[in-house]
Amino acid sequence: MLESLIALPVLLVVGLSVVQWAFVYEARAFVDHGALMAARAGAMENARMQPMRLALARALTPLHPSARNVGAFETRVVSKTLPDILAHARIRILNPTREAFTDHGQRDRSGTRYLPFRDMHHQSSRVGPRSELTLQDATLLRVQVTYGYPLHVPYAGWFIAKAALGAAWLGSNWDVREQLMLRNNRLPIVATATVRMQSQVIDGNQFPKKDDLSETNRVKPPQRS
């Protein structure tokens, strides 16, 4: 009985952790798909956040109990998944940056600054001095999605969240928002997708500054010989 008392909690946590990681692996596939759908929506809708959030919500709705018909699916998107996205997910545009509009932006008749998207092969391949990107690179929309996936499996979910928080104290690169997800027993799952813009990229506050992004998150400028 003493051996059972010692071994059973360990085996219980290991077994439940396997189940929990299986759910996490499934969720990762949905988040990867959601990031691509969000990027595609942004490419068609001037890189606006609202269409990207809605596309992400539609992609993640199957993580919740399945709907019986189209009407029930749409109801679940609006009533459950979209509020969940607003509370526990983050969409960041990694490219283009604000500097790309300074280097390559044009203005329409109303004075709004935008990046063109048509006939990129006819456009100049000049590298912008501030963004270090060509116009062709600047019109690649790169989106990063972070979703806090709820860890529902007893014991294992709590253990995984606490272990990840402990890693933050040892120098892990969890940011403040991701640490908050972990404290709420949610595991941050990060996915990135890159697509070519199919509409004008209109300047706005959703685009980051170059200095706010690490080198691994930006579209790499072409190497000049």
PDB file of C-alpha atoms in Angstrom:
ATOM      1  CA  MET A   1       0.000   0.000   0.000  1.00  0.00           C
ATOM      2  CA  LEU A   2       2.884   2.361   0.706  1.00  0.00           C
ATOM      3  CA  GLU A   3       4.295   1.762  -2.767  1.00  0.00           C
ATOM      4  CA  SER A   4       0.863   2.407  -4.269  1.00  0.00           C
ATOM      5  CA  LEU A   5       0.489   5.649  -2.334  1.00  0.00           C
ATOM      6  CA  ILE A   6       3.838   6.825  -3.702  1.00  0.00           C
ATOM      7  CA  ALA A   7       3.435   5.633  -7.287  1.00  0.00           C
ATOM      8  CA  LEU A   8      -0.264   6.286  -7.906  1.00  0.00           C
ATOM      9  CA  PRO A   9      -0.121  10.129  -7.836  1.00  0.00           C
ATOM     10  CA  VAL A  10       2.854  10.090 -10.205  1.00  0.00           C
ATOM     11  CA  LEU A  11       1.191   7.671 -12.624  1.00  0.00           C
ATOM     12  CA  LEU A  12      -2.056   9.631 -12.394  1.00  0.00           C
ATOM     13  CA  VAL A  13      -0.378  12.915 -13.320  1.00  0.00           C
ATOM     14  CA  VAL A  14       1.623  11.302 -16.151  1.00  0.00           C
ATOM     15  CA  GLY A  15      -1.432   9.556 -17.596  1.00  0.00           C
ATOM     16  CA  LEU A  16      -3.646  12.628 -17.399  1.00  0.00           C
ATOM     17  CA  SER A  17      -0.840  14.759 -18.863  1.00  0.00           C
ATOM     18  CA  VAL A  18      -0.756  12.509 -21.923  1.00  0.00           C
ATOM     19  CA  VAL A  19      -4.495  13.073 -22.361  1.00  0.00           C
ATOM     20  CA  GLN A  20      -4.135  16.823 -21.875  1.00  0.00           C
ATOM     21  CA  TRP A  21      -1.275  17.116 -24.381  1.00  0.00           C
ATOM     22  CA  ALA A  22      -3.363  15.184 -26.922  1.00  0.00           C
ATOM     23  CA  PHE A  23      -6.051  17.877 -26.591  1.00  0.00           C
ATOM     24  CA  VAL A  24      -3.386  20.599 -26.858  1.00  0.00           C
ATOM     25  CA  TYR A  25      -2.016  18.996 -30.032  1.00  0.00           C
ATOM     26  CA  GLU A  26      -5.521  18.983 -31.526  1.00  0.00           C
ATOM     27  CA  ALA A  27      -6.028  22.626 -30.523  1.00  0.00           C
ATOM     28  CA  ARG A  28      -2.707  23.557 -32.129  1.00  0.00           C
ATOM     29  CA  ALA A  29      -3.998  22.327 -35.485  1.00  0.00           C
ATOM     30  CA  PHE A  30      -7.093  24.523 -35.118  1.00  0.00           C
ATOM     31  CA  VAL A  31      -5.019  27.566 -34.126  1.00  0.00           C
ATOM     32  CA  ASP A  32      -2.710  27.038 -37.127  1.00  0.00           C
ATOM     33  CA  HIS A  33      -5.764  26.926 -39.371  1.00  0.00           C
ATOM     34  CA  GLY A  34      -7.257  29.932 -37.585  1.00  0.00           C
ATOM     35  CA  ALA A  35      -4.118  31.996 -38.130  1.00  0.00           C
ATOM     36  CA  LEU A  36      -4.255  31.250 -41.862  1.00  0.00           C
ATOM     37  CA  MET A  37      -7.968  32.114 -42.040  1.00  0.00           C
ATOM     38  CA  ALA A  38      -7.355  35.361 -40.134  1.00  0.00           C
ATOM     39  CA  ALA A  39      -4.521  36.290 -42.500  1.00  0.00           C
ATOM     40  CA  ARG A  40      -6.665  35.519 -45.557  1.00  0.00           C
ATOM     41  CA  ALA A  41      -9.499  37.656 -44.180  1.00  0.00           C
ATOM     42  CA  GLY A  42      -7.048  40.474 -43.538  1.00  0.00           C
ATOM     43  CA  ALA A  43      -5.654  40.165 -47.050  1.00  0.00           C
ATOM     44  CA  MET A  44      -9.148  40.660 -48.500  1.00  0.00           C
ATOM     45  CA  GLU A  45     -10.295  43.334 -46.001  1.00  0.00           C
ATOM     46  CA  ASN A  46      -7.488  45.943 -45.952  1.00  0.00           C
ATOM     47  CA  ALA A  47      -5.741  44.262 -42.981  1.00  0.00           C
ATOM     48  CA  ARG A  48      -8.545  45.329 -40.614  1.00  0.00           C
ATOM     49  CA  MET A  49      -8.732  43.602 -37.235  1.00  0.00           C
ATOM     50  CA  GLN A  50     -12.477  42.943 -37.073  1.00  0.00           C
ATOM     51  CA  PRO A  51     -12.654  40.633 -40.125  1.00  0.00           C
ATOM     52  CA  MET A  52      -9.558  38.809 -38.866  1.00  0.00           C
ATOM     53  CA  ARG A  53     -11.118  38.247 -35.424  1.00  0.00           C
ATOM     54  CA  LEU A  54     -14.321  36.933 -36.992  1.00  0.00           C
ATOM     55  CA  ALA A  55     -12.391  34.561 -39.280  1.00  0.00           C
ATOM     56  CA  LEU A  56     -10.380  33.297 -36.301  1.00  0.00           C
ATOM     57  CA  ALA A  57     -13.581  32.774 -34.308  1.00  0.00           C
ATOM     58  CA  ARG A  58     -15.104  30.718 -37.124  1.00  0.00           C
ATOM     59  CA  ALA A  59     -11.975  28.571 -37.347  1.00  0.00           C
ATOM     60  CA  LEU A  60     -11.887  27.899 -33.581  1.00  0.00           C
ATOM     61  CA  THR A  61     -15.612  27.224 -33.138  1.00  0.00           C
ATOM     62  CA  PRO A  62     -15.174  23.435 -33.686  1.00  0.00           C
ATOM     63  CA  LEU A  63     -13.153  23.363 -30.451  1.00  0.00           C
ATOM     64  CA  HIS A  64     -16.467  23.904 -28.662  1.00  0.00           C
ATOM     65  CA  PRO A  65     -19.296  21.315 -28.726  1.00  0.00           C
ATOM     66  CA  SER A  66     -20.346  20.731 -32.310  1.00  0.00           C
ATOM     67  CA  ALA A  67     -23.399  22.445 -33.794  1.00  0.00           C
ATOM     68  CA  ARG A  68     -26.160  20.478 -35.496  1.00  0.00           C
ATOM     69  CA  ASN A  69     -26.751  22.877 -38.372  1.00  0.00           C
ATOM     70  CA  VAL A  70     -25.499  26.076 -39.974  1.00  0.00           C
ATOM     71  CA  GLY A  71     -27.754  28.293 -37.880  1.00  0.00           C
ATOM     72  CA  ALA A  72     -26.516  26.752 -34.639  1.00  0.00           C
ATOM     73  CA  PHE A  73     -22.913  27.122 -35.816  1.00  0.00           C
ATOM     74  CA  GLU A  74     -23.362  30.831 -36.563  1.00  0.00           C
ATOM     75  CA  THR A  75     -25.064  31.332 -33.198  1.00  0.00           C
ATOM     76  CA  ARG A  76     -22.161  29.652 -31.424  1.00  0.00           C
ATOM     77  CA  VAL A  77     -19.645  31.819 -33.315  1.00  0.00           C
ATOM     78  CA  VAL A  78     -21.324  35.022 -32.108  1.00  0.00           C
ATOM     79  CA  SER A  79     -22.417  33.955 -28.637  1.00  0.00           C
ATOM     80  CA  LYS A  80     -19.484  31.834 -27.481  1.00  0.00           C
ATOM     81  CA  THR A  81     -16.383  31.792 -29.677  1.00  0.00           C
ATOM     82  CA  LEU A  82     -16.129  35.502 -30.503  1.00  0.00           C
ATOM     83  CA  PRO A  83     -16.331  36.592 -26.831  1.00  0.00           C
ATOM     84  CA  ASP A  84     -13.774  33.881 -26.037  1.00  0.00           C
ATOM     85  CA  ILE A  85     -11.470  35.288 -28.744  1.00  0.00           C
ATOM     86  CA  LEU A  86     -11.837  38.837 -27.414  1.00  0.00           C
ATOM     87  CA  ALA A  87     -10.997  37.721 -23.868  1.00  0.00           C
ATOM     88  CA  HIS A  88      -8.360  35.038 -24.393  1.00  0.00           C
ATOM     89  CA  ALA A  89      -6.730  35.564 -27.806  1.00  0.00           C
ATOM     90  CA  ARG A  90      -4.473  38.112 -29.432  1.00  0.00           C
ATOM     91  CA  ILE A  91      -3.943  38.917 -33.098  1.00  0.00           C
ATOM     92  CA  ARG A  92      -0.789  40.834 -33.984  1.00  0.00           C
ATOM     93  CA  ILE A  93       0.247  42.095 -37.393  1.00  0.00           C
ATOM     94  CA  LEU A  94       3.981  41.521 -37.766  1.00  0.00           C
ATOM     95  CA  ASN A  95       4.236  42.842 -41.321  1.00  0.00           C
ATOM     96  CA  PRO A  96       3.931  45.437 -42.786  1.00  0.00           C
ATOM     97  CA  THR A  97       5.343  47.885 -40.265  1.00  0.00           C
ATOM     98  CA  ARG A  98       4.601  51.580 -39.863  1.00  0.00           C
ATOM     99  CA  GLU A  99       7.943  52.364 -41.505  1.00  0.00           C
ATOM    100  CA  ALA A 100       6.793  50.558 -44.669  1.00  0.00           C
ATOM    101  CA  PHE A 101       4.068  53.183 -45.129  1.00  0.00           C
ATOM    102  CA  THR A 102       6.671  55.924 -44.772  1.00  0.00           C
ATOM    103  CA  ASP A 103       8.897  54.315 -47.410  1.00  0.00           C
ATOM    104  CA  HIS A 104       6.330  53.055 -49.919  1.00  0.00           C
ATOM    105  CA  GLY A 105       2.959  54.575 -48.998  1.00  0.00           C
ATOM    106  CA  GLN A 106       0.794  56.417 -51.513  1.00  0.00           C
ATOM    107  CA  ARG A 107      -2.175  58.695 -50.857  1.00  0.00           C
ATOM    108  CA  ASP A 108      -5.636  58.541 -52.366  1.00  0.00           C
ATOM    109  CA  ARG A 109      -7.867  61.518 -53.152  1.00  0.00           C
ATOM    110  CA  SER A 110      -8.987  61.821 -49.538  1.00  0.00           C
ATOM    111  CA  GLY A 111      -5.396  61.886 -48.287  1.00  0.00           C
ATOM    112  CA  THR A 112      -5.459  58.384 -46.789  1.00  0.00           C
ATOM    113  CA  ARG A 113      -2.092  56.643 -46.971  1.00  0.00           C
ATOM    114  CA  TYR A 114      -2.032  53.097 -48.322  1.00  0.00           C
ATOM    115  CA  LEU A 115       0.200  50.466 -49.876  1.00  0.00           C
ATOM    116  CA  PRO A 116      -0.749  49.308 -53.383  1.00  0.00           C
ATOM    117  CA  PHE A 117      -1.234  45.601 -54.035  1.00  0.00           C
ATOM    118  CA  ARG A 118      -1.641  45.230 -57.804  1.00  0.00           C
ATOM    119  CA  ASP A 119       1.040  44.307 -60.348  1.00  0.00           C
ATOM    120  CA  MET A 120       3.845  43.854 -57.831  1.00  0.00           C
ATOM    121  CA  HIS A 121       6.126  42.488 -60.536  1.00  0.00           C
ATOM    122  CA  HIS A 122       5.967  45.893 -62.267  1.00  0.00           C
ATOM    123  CA  GLN A 123       6.775  47.861 -59.110  1.00  0.00           C
ATOM    124  CA  SER A 124      10.218  49.060 -58.087  1.00  0.00           C
ATOM    125  CA  SER A 125      12.263  46.670 -55.945  1.00  0.00           C
ATOM    126  CA  ARG A 126      13.909  49.536 -54.063  1.00  0.00           C
ATOM    127  CA  VAL A 127      14.595  48.758 -50.408  1.00  0.00           C
ATOM    128  CA  GLY A 128      13.082  51.381 -48.113  1.00  0.00           C
ATOM    129  CA  PRO A 129      15.628  53.082 -45.825  1.00  0.00           C
ATOM    130  CA  ARG A 130      13.362  52.998 -42.753  1.00  0.00           C
ATOM    131  CA  SER A 131      11.561  49.671 -43.119  1.00  0.00           C
ATOM    132  CA  GLU A 132      14.437  47.831 -44.873  1.00  0.00           C
ATOM    133  CA  LEU A 133      11.747  46.223 -47.036  1.00  0.00           C
ATOM    134  CA  THR A 134      10.861  46.392 -50.701  1.00  0.00           C
ATOM    135  CA  LEU A 135       7.280  47.160 -51.666  1.00  0.00           C
ATOM    136  CA  GLN A 136       6.868  43.496 -52.607  1.00  0.00           C
ATOM    137  CA  ASP A 137       7.899  42.454 -49.078  1.00  0.00           C
ATOM    138  CA  ALA A 138       5.843  45.208 -47.449  1.00  0.00           C
ATOM    139  CA  THR A 139       2.635  43.923 -49.047  1.00  0.00           C
ATOM    140  CA  LEU A 140       3.042  40.499 -47.462  1.00  0.00           C
ATOM    141  CA  LEU A 141       0.606  40.362 -44.549  1.00  0.00           C
ATOM    142  CA  ARG A 142       2.093  38.378 -41.685  1.00  0.00           C
ATOM    143  CA  VAL A 143      -0.240  37.666 -38.778  1.00  0.00           C
ATOM    144  CA  GLN A 144       0.558  36.102 -35.417  1.00  0.00           C
ATOM    145  CA  VAL A 145      -2.251  34.552 -33.373  1.00  0.00           C
ATOM    146  CA  THR A 146      -1.909  33.690 -29.679  1.00  0.00           C
ATOM    147  CA  TYR A 147      -4.785  31.721 -28.181  1.00  0.00           C
ATOM    148  CA  GLY A 148      -5.072  30.765 -24.521  1.00  0.00           C
ATOM    149  CA  TYR A 149      -6.335  27.196 -24.722  1.00  0.00           C
ATOM    150  CA  PRO A 150      -8.189  26.114 -21.545  1.00  0.00           C
ATOM    151  CA  LEU A 151      -6.570  23.168 -19.756  1.00  0.00           C
ATOM    152  CA  HIS A 152      -9.585  21.198 -18.575  1.00  0.00           C
ATOM    153  CA  VAL A 153      -8.047  17.833 -17.650  1.00  0.00           C
ATOM    154  CA  PRO A 154      -7.898  17.541 -13.833  1.00  0.00           C
ATOM    155  CA  TYR A 155      -4.486  17.735 -12.171  1.00  0.00           C
ATOM    156  CA  ALA A 156      -2.623  17.677 -15.505  1.00  0.00           C
ATOM    157  CA  GLY A 157      -3.888  21.070 -16.674  1.00  0.00           C
ATOM    158  CA  TRP A 158      -2.994  22.710 -13.361  1.00  0.00           C
ATOM    159  CA  PHE A 159       0.437  21.043 -13.373  1.00  0.00           C
ATOM    160  CA  ILE A 160       1.217  22.137 -16.956  1.00  0.00           C
ATOM    161  CA  ALA A 161       0.164  25.745 -16.284  1.00  0.00           C
ATOM    162  CA  LYS A 162       2.234  25.960 -13.092  1.00  0.00           C
ATOM    163  CA  ALA A 163       5.258  24.382 -14.795  1.00  0.00           C
ATOM    164  CA  ALA A 164       5.018  26.901 -17.646  1.00  0.00           C
ATOM    165  CA  LEU A 165       4.753  29.777 -15.148  1.00  0.00           C
ATOM    166  CA  GLY A 166       7.790  28.398 -13.355  1.00  0.00           C
ATOM    167  CA  ALA A 167       9.666  28.447 -16.651  1.00  0.00           C
ATOM    168  CA  ALA A 168       8.895  32.152 -16.915  1.00  0.00           C
ATOM    169  CA  TRP A 169      10.925  32.778 -13.785  1.00  0.00           C
ATOM    170  CA  LEU A 170      13.827  30.865 -15.341  1.00  0.00           C
ATOM    171  CA  GLY A 171      13.981  33.125 -18.382  1.00  0.00           C
ATOM    172  CA  SER A 172      11.248  31.787 -20.632  1.00  0.00           C
ATOM    173  CA  ASN A 173       9.977  34.305 -23.186  1.00  0.00           C
ATOM    174  CA  TRP A 174       6.337  34.391 -22.001  1.00  0.00           C
ATOM    175  CA  ASP A 175       5.138  37.992 -22.182  1.00  0.00           C
ATOM    176  CA  VAL A 176       2.727  39.626 -19.722  1.00  0.00           C
ATOM    177  CA  ARG A 177      -0.413  38.646 -21.671  1.00  0.00           C
ATOM    178  CA  GLU A 178       0.738  35.033 -21.986  1.00  0.00           C
ATOM    179  CA  GLN A 179       1.588  34.825 -18.272  1.00  0.00           C
ATOM    180  CA  LEU A 180      -1.928  36.067 -17.507  1.00  0.00           C
ATOM    181  CA  MET A 181      -3.303  33.263 -19.678  1.00  0.00           C
ATOM    182  CA  LEU A 182      -1.253  30.739 -17.713  1.00  0.00           C
ATOM    183  CA  ARG A 183      -2.536  32.111 -14.402  1.00  0.00           C
ATOM    184  CA  ASN A 184      -6.056  31.561 -15.735  1.00  0.00           C
ATOM    185  CA  ASN A 185      -5.130  27.925 -16.447  1.00  0.00           C
ATOM    186  CA  ARG A 186      -4.869  28.528 -20.189  1.00  0.00           C
ATOM    187  CA  LEU A 187      -1.896  27.488 -22.303  1.00  0.00           C
ATOM    188  CA  PRO A 188      -0.797  30.093 -24.906  1.00  0.00           C
ATOM    189  CA  ILE A 189      -0.662  28.514 -28.371  1.00  0.00           C
ATOM    190  CA  VAL A 190       1.077  30.693 -30.963  1.00  0.00           C
ATOM    191  CA  ALA A 191       0.721  30.360 -34.743  1.00  0.00           C
ATOM    192  CA  THR A 192       1.855  32.582 -37.617  1.00  0.00           C
ATOM    193  CA  ALA A 193       0.628  32.842 -41.215  1.00  0.00           C
ATOM    194  CA  THR A 194       1.820  34.939 -44.162  1.00  0.00           C
ATOM    195  CA  VAL A 195      -0.245  35.767 -47.252  1.00  0.00           C
ATOM    196  CA  ARG A 196      -0.043  38.214 -50.134  1.00  0.00           C
ATOM    197  CA  MET A 197      -2.363  41.226 -49.822  1.00  0.00           C
ATOM    198  CA  GLN A 198      -5.367  41.175 -52.158  1.00  0.00           C
ATOM    199  CA  SER A 199      -6.608  44.651 -51.215  1.00  0.00           C
ATOM    200  CA  GLN A 200      -5.081  48.007 -50.363  1.00  0.00           C
ATOM    201  CA  VAL A 201      -3.236  48.092 -47.043  1.00  0.00           C
ATOM    202  CA  ILE A 202      -4.648  51.199 -45.374  1.00  0.00           C
ATOM    203  CA  ASP A 203      -2.457  52.847 -42.751  1.00  0.00           C
ATOM    204  CA  GLY A 204      -3.673  52.404 -39.173  1.00  0.00           C
ATOM    205  CA  ASN A 205      -2.701  51.868 -35.554  1.00  0.00           C
ATOM    206  CA  GLN A 206      -2.800  48.081 -35.896  1.00  0.00           C
ATOM    207  CA  PHE A 207       0.558  48.089 -37.669  1.00  0.00           C
ATOM    208  CA  PRO A 208       3.636  47.876 -35.406  1.00  0.00           C
ATOM    209  CA  LYS A 209       6.824  49.866 -35.432  1.00  0.00           C
ATOM    210  CA  LYS A 210       9.910  48.060 -36.631  1.00  0.00           C
ATOM    211  CA  ASP A 211      11.680  48.455 -33.280  1.00  0.00           C
ATOM    212  CA  ASP A 212       8.811  46.669 -31.498  1.00  0.00           C
ATOM    213  CA  LEU A 213       9.409  43.441 -33.408  1.00  0.00           C
ATOM    214  CA  SER A 214      12.210  40.942 -33.100  1.00  0.00           C
ATOM    215  CA  GLU A 215      14.178  39.887 -36.148  1.00  0.00           C
ATOM    216  CA  THR A 216      12.494  36.490 -36.163  1.00  0.00           C
ATOM    217  CA  ASN A 217       9.034  38.000 -36.461  1.00  0.00           C
ATOM    218  CA  ARG A 218       9.649  40.376 -39.350  1.00  0.00           C
ATOM    219  CA  VAL A 219       9.696  39.589 -43.038  1.00  0.00           C
ATOM    220  CA  LYS A 220      13.368  39.365 -43.889  1.00  0.00           C
ATOM    221  CA  PRO A 221      14.614  42.010 -46.340  1.00  0.00           C
ATOM    222  CA  PRO A 222      16.391  40.706 -49.439  1.00  0.00           C
ATOM    223  CA  GLN A 223      20.143  40.293 -49.205  1.00  0.00           C
ATOM    224  CA  ARG A 224      22.033  42.716 -51.386  1.00  0.00           C
ATOM    225  CA  SER A 225      25.176  41.451 -53.028  1.00  0.00           C
TER     226      SER A 225
END
